[in-house]
Structure formats: structure tokens, C-alpha cells
C-alpha positions as a LaTeX table, in Angstrom:
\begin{tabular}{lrrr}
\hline
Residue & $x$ (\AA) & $y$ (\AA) & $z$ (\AA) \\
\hline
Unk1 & 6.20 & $-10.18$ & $-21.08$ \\
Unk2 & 7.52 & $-13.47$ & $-20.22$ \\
Unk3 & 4.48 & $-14.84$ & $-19.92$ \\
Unk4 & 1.20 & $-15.81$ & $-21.05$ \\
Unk5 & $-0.81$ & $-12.78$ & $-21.56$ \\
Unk6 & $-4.35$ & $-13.64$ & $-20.71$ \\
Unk7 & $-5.88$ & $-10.30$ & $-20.28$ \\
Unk8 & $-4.74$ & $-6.65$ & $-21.38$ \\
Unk9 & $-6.60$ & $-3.53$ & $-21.71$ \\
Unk10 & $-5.79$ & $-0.08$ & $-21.77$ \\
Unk11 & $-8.51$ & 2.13 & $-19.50$ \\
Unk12 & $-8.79$ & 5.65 & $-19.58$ \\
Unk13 & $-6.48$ & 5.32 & $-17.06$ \\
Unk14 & $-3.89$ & 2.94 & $-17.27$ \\
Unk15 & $-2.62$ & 0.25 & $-19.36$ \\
Unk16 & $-3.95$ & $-3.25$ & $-17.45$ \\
Unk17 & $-2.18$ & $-6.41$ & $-18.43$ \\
Unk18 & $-2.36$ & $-10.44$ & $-16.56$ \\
Unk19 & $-0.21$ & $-12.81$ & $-17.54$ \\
Unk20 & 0.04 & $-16.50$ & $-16.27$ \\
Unk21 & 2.72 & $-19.35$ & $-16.69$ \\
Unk22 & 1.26 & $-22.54$ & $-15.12$ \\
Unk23 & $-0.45$ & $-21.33$ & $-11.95$ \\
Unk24 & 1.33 & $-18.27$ & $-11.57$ \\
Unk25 & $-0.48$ & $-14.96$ & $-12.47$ \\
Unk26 & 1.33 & $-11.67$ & $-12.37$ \\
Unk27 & $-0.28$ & $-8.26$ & $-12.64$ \\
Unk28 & 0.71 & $-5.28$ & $-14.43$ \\
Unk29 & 0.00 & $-2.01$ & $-14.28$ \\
Unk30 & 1.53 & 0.75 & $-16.97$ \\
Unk31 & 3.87 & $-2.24$ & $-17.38$ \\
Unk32 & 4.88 & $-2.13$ & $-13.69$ \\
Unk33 & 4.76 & $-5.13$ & $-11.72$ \\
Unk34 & 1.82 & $-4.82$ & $-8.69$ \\
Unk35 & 2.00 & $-8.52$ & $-7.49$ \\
Unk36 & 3.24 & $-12.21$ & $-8.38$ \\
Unk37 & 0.51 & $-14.84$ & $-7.20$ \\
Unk38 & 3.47 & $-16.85$ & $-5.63$ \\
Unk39 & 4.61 & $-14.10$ & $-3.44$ \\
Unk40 & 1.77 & $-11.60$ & $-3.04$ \\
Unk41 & 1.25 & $-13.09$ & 0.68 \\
Unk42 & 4.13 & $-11.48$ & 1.74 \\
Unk43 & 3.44 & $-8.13$ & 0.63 \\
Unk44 & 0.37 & $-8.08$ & 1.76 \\
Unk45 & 0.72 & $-9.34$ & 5.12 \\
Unk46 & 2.92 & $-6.77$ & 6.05 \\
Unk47 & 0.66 & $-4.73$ & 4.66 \\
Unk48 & $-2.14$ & $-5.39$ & 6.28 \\
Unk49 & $-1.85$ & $-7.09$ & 9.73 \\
Unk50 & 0.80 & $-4.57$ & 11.67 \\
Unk51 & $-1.61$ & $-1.75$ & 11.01 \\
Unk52 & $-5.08$ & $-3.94$ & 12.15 \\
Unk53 & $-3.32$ & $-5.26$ & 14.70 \\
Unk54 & $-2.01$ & $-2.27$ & 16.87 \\
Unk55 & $-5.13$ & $-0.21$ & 15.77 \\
Unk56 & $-7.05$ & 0.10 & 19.18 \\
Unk57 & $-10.63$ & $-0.96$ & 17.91 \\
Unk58 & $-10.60$ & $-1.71$ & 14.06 \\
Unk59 & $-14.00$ & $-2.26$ & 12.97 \\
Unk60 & $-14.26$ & 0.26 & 9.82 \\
Unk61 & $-11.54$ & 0.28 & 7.33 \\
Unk62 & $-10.61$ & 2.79 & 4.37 \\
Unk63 & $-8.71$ & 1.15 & 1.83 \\
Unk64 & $-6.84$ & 3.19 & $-0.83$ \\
Unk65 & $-6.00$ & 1.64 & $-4.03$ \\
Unk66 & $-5.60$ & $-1.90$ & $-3.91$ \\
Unk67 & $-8.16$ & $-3.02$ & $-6.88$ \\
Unk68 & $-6.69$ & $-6.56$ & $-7.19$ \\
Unk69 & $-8.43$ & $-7.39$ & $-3.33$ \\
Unk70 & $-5.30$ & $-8.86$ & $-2.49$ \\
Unk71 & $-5.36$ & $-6.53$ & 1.11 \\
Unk72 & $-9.06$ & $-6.35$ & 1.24 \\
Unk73 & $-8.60$ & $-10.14$ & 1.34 \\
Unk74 & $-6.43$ & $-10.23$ & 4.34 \\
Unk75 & $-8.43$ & $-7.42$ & 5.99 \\
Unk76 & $-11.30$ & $-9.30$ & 6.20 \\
Unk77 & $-9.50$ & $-12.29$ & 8.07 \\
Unk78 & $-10.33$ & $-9.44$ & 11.22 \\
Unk79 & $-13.44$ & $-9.27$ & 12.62 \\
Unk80 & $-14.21$ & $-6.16$ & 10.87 \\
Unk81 & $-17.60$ & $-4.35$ & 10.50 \\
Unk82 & $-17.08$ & $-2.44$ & 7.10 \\
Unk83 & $-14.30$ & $-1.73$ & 4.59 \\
Unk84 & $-14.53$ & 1.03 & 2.12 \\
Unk85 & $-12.18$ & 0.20 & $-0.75$ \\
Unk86 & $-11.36$ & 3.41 & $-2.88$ \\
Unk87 & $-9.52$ & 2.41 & $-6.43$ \\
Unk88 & $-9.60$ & 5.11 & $-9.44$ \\
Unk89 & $-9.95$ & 2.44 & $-12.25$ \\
Unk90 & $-13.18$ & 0.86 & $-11.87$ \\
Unk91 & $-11.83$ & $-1.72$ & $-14.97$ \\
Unk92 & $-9.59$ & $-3.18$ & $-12.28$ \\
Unk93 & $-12.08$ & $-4.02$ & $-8.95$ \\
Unk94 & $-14.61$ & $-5.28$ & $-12.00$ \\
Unk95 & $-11.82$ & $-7.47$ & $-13.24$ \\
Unk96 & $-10.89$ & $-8.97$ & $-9.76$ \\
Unk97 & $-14.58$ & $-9.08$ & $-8.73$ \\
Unk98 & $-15.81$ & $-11.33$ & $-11.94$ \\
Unk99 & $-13.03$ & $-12.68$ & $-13.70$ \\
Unk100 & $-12.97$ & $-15.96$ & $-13.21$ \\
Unk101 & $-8.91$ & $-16.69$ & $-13.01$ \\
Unk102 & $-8.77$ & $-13.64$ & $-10.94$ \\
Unk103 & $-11.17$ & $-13.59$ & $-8.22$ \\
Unk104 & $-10.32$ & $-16.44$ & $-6.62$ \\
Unk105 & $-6.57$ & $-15.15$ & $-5.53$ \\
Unk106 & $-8.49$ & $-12.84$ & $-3.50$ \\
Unk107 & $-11.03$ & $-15.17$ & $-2.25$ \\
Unk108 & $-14.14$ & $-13.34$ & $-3.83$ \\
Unk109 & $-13.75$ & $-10.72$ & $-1.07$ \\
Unk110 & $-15.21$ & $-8.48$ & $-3.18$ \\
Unk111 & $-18.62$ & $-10.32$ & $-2.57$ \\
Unk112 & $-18.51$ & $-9.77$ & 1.15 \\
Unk113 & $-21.55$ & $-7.83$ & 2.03 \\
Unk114 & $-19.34$ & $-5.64$ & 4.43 \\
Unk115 & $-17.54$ & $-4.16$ & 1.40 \\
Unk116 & $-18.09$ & $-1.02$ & $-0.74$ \\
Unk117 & $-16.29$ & $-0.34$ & $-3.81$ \\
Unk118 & $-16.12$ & 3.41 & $-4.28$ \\
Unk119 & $-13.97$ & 4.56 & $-7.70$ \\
Unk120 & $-12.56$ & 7.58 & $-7.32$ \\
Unk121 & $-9.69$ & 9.39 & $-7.17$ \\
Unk122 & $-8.50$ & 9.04 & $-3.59$ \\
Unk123 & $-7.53$ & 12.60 & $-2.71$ \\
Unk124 & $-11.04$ & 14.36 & $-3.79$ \\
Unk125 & $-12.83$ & 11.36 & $-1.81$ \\
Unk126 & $-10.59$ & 11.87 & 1.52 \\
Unk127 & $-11.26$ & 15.35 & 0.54 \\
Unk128 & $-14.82$ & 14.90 & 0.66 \\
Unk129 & $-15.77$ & 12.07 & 3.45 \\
Unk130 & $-16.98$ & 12.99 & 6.73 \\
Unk131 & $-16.34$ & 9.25 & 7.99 \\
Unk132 & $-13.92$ & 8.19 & 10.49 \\
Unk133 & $-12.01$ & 5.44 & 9.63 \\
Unk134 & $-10.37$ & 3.18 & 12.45 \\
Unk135 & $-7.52$ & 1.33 & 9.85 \\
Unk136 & $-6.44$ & 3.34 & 7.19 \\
Unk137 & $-4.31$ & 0.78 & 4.02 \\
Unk138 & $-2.96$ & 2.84 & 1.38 \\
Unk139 & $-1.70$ & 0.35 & $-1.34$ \\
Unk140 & $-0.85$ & 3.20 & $-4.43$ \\
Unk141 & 1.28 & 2.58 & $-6.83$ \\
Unk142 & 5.03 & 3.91 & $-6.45$ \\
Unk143 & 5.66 & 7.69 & $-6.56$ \\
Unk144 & 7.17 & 7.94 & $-9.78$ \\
Unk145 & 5.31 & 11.03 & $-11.01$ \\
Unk146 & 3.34 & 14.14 & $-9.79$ \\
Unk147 & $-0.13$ & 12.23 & $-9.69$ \\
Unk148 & 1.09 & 9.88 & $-7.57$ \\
Unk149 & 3.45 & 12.22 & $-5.59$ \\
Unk150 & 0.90 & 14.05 & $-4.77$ \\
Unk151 & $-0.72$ & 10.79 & $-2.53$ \\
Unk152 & 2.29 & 10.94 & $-0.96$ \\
Unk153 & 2.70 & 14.44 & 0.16 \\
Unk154 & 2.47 & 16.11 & 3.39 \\
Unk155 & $-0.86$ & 17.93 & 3.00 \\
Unk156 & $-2.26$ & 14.60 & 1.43 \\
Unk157 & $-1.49$ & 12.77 & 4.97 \\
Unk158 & $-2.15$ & 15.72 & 7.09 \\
Unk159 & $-5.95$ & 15.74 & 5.21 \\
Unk160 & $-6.06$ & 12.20 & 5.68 \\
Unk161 & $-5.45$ & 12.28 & 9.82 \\
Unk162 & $-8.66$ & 14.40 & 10.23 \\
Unk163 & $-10.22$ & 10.69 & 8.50 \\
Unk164 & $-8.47$ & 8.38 & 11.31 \\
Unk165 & $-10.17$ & 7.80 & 14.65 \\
Unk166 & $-8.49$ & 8.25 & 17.96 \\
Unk167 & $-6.76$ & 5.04 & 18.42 \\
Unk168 & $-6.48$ & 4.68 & 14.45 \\
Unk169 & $-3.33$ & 3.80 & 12.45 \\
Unk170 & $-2.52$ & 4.42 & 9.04 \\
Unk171 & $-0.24$ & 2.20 & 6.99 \\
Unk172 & 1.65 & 2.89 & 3.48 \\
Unk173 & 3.51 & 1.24 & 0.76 \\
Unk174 & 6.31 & 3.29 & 0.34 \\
Unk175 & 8.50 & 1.55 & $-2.19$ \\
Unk176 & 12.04 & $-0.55$ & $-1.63$ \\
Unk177 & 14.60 & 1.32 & 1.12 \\
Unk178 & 17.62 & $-0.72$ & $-1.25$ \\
Unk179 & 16.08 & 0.63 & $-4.95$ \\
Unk180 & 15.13 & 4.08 & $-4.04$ \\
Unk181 & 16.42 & 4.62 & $-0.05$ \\
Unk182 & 16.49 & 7.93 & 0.05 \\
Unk183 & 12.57 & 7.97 & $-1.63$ \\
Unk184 & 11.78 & 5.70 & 1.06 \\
Unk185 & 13.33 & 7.75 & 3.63 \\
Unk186 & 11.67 & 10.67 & 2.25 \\
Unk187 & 8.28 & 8.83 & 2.97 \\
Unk188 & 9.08 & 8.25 & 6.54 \\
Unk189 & 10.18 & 12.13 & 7.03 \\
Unk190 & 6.99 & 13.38 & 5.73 \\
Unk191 & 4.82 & 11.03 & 7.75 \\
Unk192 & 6.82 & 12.19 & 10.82 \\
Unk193 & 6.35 & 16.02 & 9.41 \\
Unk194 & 2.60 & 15.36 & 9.60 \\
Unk195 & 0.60 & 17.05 & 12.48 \\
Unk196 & $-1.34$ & 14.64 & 14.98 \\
Unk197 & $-4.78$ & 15.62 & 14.95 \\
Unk198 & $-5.54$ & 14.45 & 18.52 \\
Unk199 & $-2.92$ & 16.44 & 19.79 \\
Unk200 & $-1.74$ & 19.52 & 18.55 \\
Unk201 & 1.68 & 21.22 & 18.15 \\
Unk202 & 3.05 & 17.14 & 18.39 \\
Unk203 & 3.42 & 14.42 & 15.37 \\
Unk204 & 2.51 & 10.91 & 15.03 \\
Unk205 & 3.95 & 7.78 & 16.36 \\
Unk206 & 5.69 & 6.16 & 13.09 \\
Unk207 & 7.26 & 2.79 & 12.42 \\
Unk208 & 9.28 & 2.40 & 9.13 \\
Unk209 & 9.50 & $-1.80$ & 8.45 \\
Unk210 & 10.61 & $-3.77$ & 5.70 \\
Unk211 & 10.53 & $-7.22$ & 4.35 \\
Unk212 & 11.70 & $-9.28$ & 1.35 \\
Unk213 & 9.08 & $-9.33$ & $-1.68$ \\
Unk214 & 10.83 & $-11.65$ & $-4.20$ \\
Unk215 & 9.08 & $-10.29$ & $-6.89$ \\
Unk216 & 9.62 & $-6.69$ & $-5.72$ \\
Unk217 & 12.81 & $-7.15$ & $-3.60$ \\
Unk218 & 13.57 & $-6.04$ & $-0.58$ \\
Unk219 & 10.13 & $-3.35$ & 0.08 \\
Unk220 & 9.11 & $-0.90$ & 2.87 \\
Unk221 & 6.10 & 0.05 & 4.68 \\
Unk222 & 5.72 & 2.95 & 6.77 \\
Unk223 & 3.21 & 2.69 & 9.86 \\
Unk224 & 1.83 & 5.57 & 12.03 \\
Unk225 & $-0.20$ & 5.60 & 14.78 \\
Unk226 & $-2.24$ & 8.79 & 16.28 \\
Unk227 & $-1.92$ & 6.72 & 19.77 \\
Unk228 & 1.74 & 5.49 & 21.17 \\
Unk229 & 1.17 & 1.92 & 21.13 \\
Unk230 & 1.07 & 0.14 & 24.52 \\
Unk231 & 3.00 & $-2.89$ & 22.98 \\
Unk232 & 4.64 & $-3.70$ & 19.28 \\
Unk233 & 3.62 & $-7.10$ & 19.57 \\
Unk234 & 0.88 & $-8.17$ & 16.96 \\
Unk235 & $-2.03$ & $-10.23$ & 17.71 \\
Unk236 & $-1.73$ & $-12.17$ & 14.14 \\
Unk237 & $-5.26$ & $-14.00$ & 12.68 \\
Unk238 & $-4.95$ & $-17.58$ & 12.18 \\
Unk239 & $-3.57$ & $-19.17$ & 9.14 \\
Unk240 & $-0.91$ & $-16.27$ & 7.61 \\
Unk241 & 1.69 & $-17.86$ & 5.24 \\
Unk242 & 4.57 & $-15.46$ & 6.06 \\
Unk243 & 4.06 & $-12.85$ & 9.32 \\
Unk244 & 4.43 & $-14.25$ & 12.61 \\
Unk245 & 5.89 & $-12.51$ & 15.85 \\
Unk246 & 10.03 & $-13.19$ & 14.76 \\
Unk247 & 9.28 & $-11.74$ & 11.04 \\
Unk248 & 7.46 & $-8.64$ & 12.74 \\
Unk249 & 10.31 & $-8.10$ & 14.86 \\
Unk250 & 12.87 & $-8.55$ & 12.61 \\
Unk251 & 11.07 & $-6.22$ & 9.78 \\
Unk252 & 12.01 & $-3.40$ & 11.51 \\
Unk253 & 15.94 & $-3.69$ & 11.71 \\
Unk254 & 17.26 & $-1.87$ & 9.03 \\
Unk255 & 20.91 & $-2.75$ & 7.48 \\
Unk256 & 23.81 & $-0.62$ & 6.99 \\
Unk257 & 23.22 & $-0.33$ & 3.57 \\
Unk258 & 18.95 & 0.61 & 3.68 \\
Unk259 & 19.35 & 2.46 & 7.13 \\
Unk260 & 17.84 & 5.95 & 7.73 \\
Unk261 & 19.28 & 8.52 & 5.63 \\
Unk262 & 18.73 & 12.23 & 4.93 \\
Unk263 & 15.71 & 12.70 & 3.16 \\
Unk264 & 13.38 & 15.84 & 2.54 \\
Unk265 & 9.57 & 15.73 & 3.23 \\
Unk266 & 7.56 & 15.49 & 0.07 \\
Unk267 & 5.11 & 18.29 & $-0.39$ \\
Unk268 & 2.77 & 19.21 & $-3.62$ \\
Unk269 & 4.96 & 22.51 & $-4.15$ \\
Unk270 & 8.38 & 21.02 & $-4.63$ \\
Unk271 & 7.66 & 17.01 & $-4.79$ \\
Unk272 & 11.06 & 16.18 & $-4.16$ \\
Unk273 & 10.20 & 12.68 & $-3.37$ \\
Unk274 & 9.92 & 11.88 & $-7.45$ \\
Unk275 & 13.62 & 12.88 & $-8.05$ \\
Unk276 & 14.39 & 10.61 & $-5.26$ \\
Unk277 & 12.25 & 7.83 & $-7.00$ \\
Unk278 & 13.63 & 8.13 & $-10.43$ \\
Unk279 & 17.09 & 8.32 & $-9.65$ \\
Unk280 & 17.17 & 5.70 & $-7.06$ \\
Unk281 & 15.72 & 3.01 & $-9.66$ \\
Unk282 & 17.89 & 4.76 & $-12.23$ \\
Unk283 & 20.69 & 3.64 & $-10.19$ \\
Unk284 & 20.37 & 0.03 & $-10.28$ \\
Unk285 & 18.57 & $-0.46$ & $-13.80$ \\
Unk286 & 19.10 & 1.70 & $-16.54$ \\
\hline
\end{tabular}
């Protein structure tokens, strides 16, 4: 690490490690970047605010992964009613709840009465909850083997719709379309592969959008909706640093060189979408 290491831990499920040069604090996880203090408001604008803002009525949010609070943070610049975060690594939400060089870059959101912290695998809880969620934020880590494929699969998303109310939207990370295009592309084919609870035999309504993480590079989301929405234009909260109506727009033009591309849908029996990983980042940095 370049930096200052001021706290590292291996967990039972993950090797956690901060660093910080000056004001700047980095987080990694496994040794895998997950956000830059000096950027993170990019990535998690786009996150965050497309999906709350073309939801119909979002009032209770599921959150899945996203320990640091970094989108919990932004979620609760809505006028939200409850937020279930869902993180496996219960080291991580205690770090970012208590430590006290961390919890401020989220804004001690994590001490908002309206949130519960639930640590658990994310597929057995979806599995298990009988709540309807209006905003659904998946912040995972990158799909770069089976466990984490597996969040990404078709019959992870298709038991995830019968957790979205009508009206509800789901949003993903889903990696950089310039690293690992076709893995991106692959993301966006298996959310348009997924059925639409709220009417059968037809898919969802899905939005593939990118913007420029300088820590990351350029890095996509992937949007869907159960509802076509009556307009793309966002009704933004107050005080962002980065998304405004021009950025929105412009985050979902796609150049020649990240532009839709033929992908296969990822699906637990074959989980095509790690080979696309792997050899997309192989590409550019072995």
C-alpha cells in the first residue's frame, strides 16, 4: 500500500485494510480498492440517486452490501421512512459505525434511528424476507468468483423482484464497461433476462449508465425498473457534489469503444459472467 495503513484486519471473511495519506482514506477489501474519500461522491451518487429518484414512492429501502455507509449516507438525504442495510461482515458496519476516522465520511448514518443493520449473507436473507422493499441498492463487490457470481445471477435477481414493490427500482454496481465490457454487458443481459413480477411473460424496464470514478475508472451501473418510467429526468436532493440533470443525461451515452456488446446472461449453473470478469481485467493489467 501506498499509504498509511491505519487499520487492517483479517475477518472470517475477508481481509479489511484503511489507509490514509493526509486527509485521504482509501478502503480495501481482499486488497481490492472499494472507495477513495476524494472521489467516493461520485460513485455513490450514481449509485444512489437515479434509482430513488425514478422509484414511484421510496419510503423503505433494502440495501445490499455497502458496510462503509457511503450509499446509506446519500440514501438518507431522501425523505425515507426505513433502510435495511444487509452487509455479510459485521467487522465492517462496526468499523464505519464507531471508528472515529471512519464514521464521519459517512456522516454517522449509521446512528439514524431509521436504520437496521442486518449481517448476513444477502442471498439467504432475500431468500428469507417477506418485506417489500420500494428502492432496492446493491453495492457487492465485483464478480470475480462464484460467491459473488452467484449475486449476480439470473435466479438471484429474479428472487429478488418478488422483494420490490410495484413502482420499485432496483439498482446495481456492475463493474467498468472499458475493464471488463463484455462482464458488464453480461450484467445488463441478465437483468433484461429477468422476469417482471408485476407482469408476467414480459421483463423489466433497464437502464445501463456509466460515469468516471477516478479511483475506479470509467464504472457502470445497471438500473431496472418494474414500472416504465413516465420521465428519465431525476428530481436530485439538494447539495450533491457531482450528479445533476447534464451528468444524468450524459451517463447513459455509451462510446464506441464501451458500447453494447454480445454478452451471455449469468446464471448459477454456468456463471459465465466470471470468465468475462477475469479476462477483461486480465486484459489491461497483468
Amino acid at each position: 500500500y501506498e499509504d498509511d495503513i491505519i487499520f487492517s484486519e483479517a475477518t472470517p471473511y475477508q481481509q479489511i485494510t484503511v489507509t490514509r495519506f493526509r486527509d485521504r482514506v482509501r478502503l480495501f477489501l481482499d486488497h481490492s480498492i472499494q472507495f477513495d474519500s476524494y472521489d467516493e461522491h461520485r460513485y455513490h451518487e450514481a449509485l444512489v440517486h437515479p434509482a430513488m429518484g425514478l422509484a414511484a414512492a421510496p419510503r423503505n429501502v433494502l440495501i445490499l452490501g455497502g458496510g462503509d455507509g457511503m450509499a446509506l449516507r446519500e440514501v438518507l438525504r431522501h425523505p425515507v421512512e426505513a433502510v435495511t442495510l444487509v452487509d455479510l461482515d459485521p467487522r465492517v458496519t462496526d468499523m464505519f459505525s464507531n471508528h472515529p476516522e471512519l464514521a464521519p465520511l459517512n456522516d454517522h448514518s449509521f446512528d439514524d434511528p431509521r436504520v437496521e443493520v442486518i449481517n448476513r449473507d444477502a442471498w439467504r436473507f432475500v431468500e428469507e424476507s417477506r418485506d417489500a422493499f420500494d428502492v432496492v441498492i446493491i453495492d457487492l463487490p465485483d464478480p470475480k468468483n462464484l460467491t459473488l457470481s452467484k449475486l449476480y445471477s439470473r435466479e438471484f435477481y429474479a428472487l429478488l423482484m418478488e422483494r420490490v414493490a410495484a413502482g420499485g427500482a432496483v439498482v446495481t454496481q456492475a463493474g467498468s464497461p472499458l475493464y471488463a465490457r463484455q462482464a458488464y454487458w453480461s450484467v445488463v443481459e441478465t437483468w433484461e433476462a429477468t422476469r417482471n413480477p408485476y407482469a408476467p411473460g414480459e421483463g423489466l424496464n433497464v437502464l445501463p449508465y456509466h460515469v468516471l470514478v477516478p479511483a475506479f475508472g470509467d464504472w457502470g451501473f445497471v438500473l431496472a425498473t418494474v414500472e416504465d418510467p413516465a420521465t428519465l429526468e431525476l428530481d436530485l436532493p439538494d447539495g450533491l457534489a457531482f450528479l445533476n440533470g447534464p451528468v444524468w443525461a450524459a451517463a447513459q451515452v455509451f462510446g464506441s469503444d464501451v458500447e453494447r456488446m454480445a454478452a451471455r446472461v449469468n446464471s448459477v449453473r454456468d456463471h459465465a459472467l466470471v470468465a468475462y470478469y477475469v479476462d477483461g481485467w486480465e486484459k489491461w493489467f497483468r
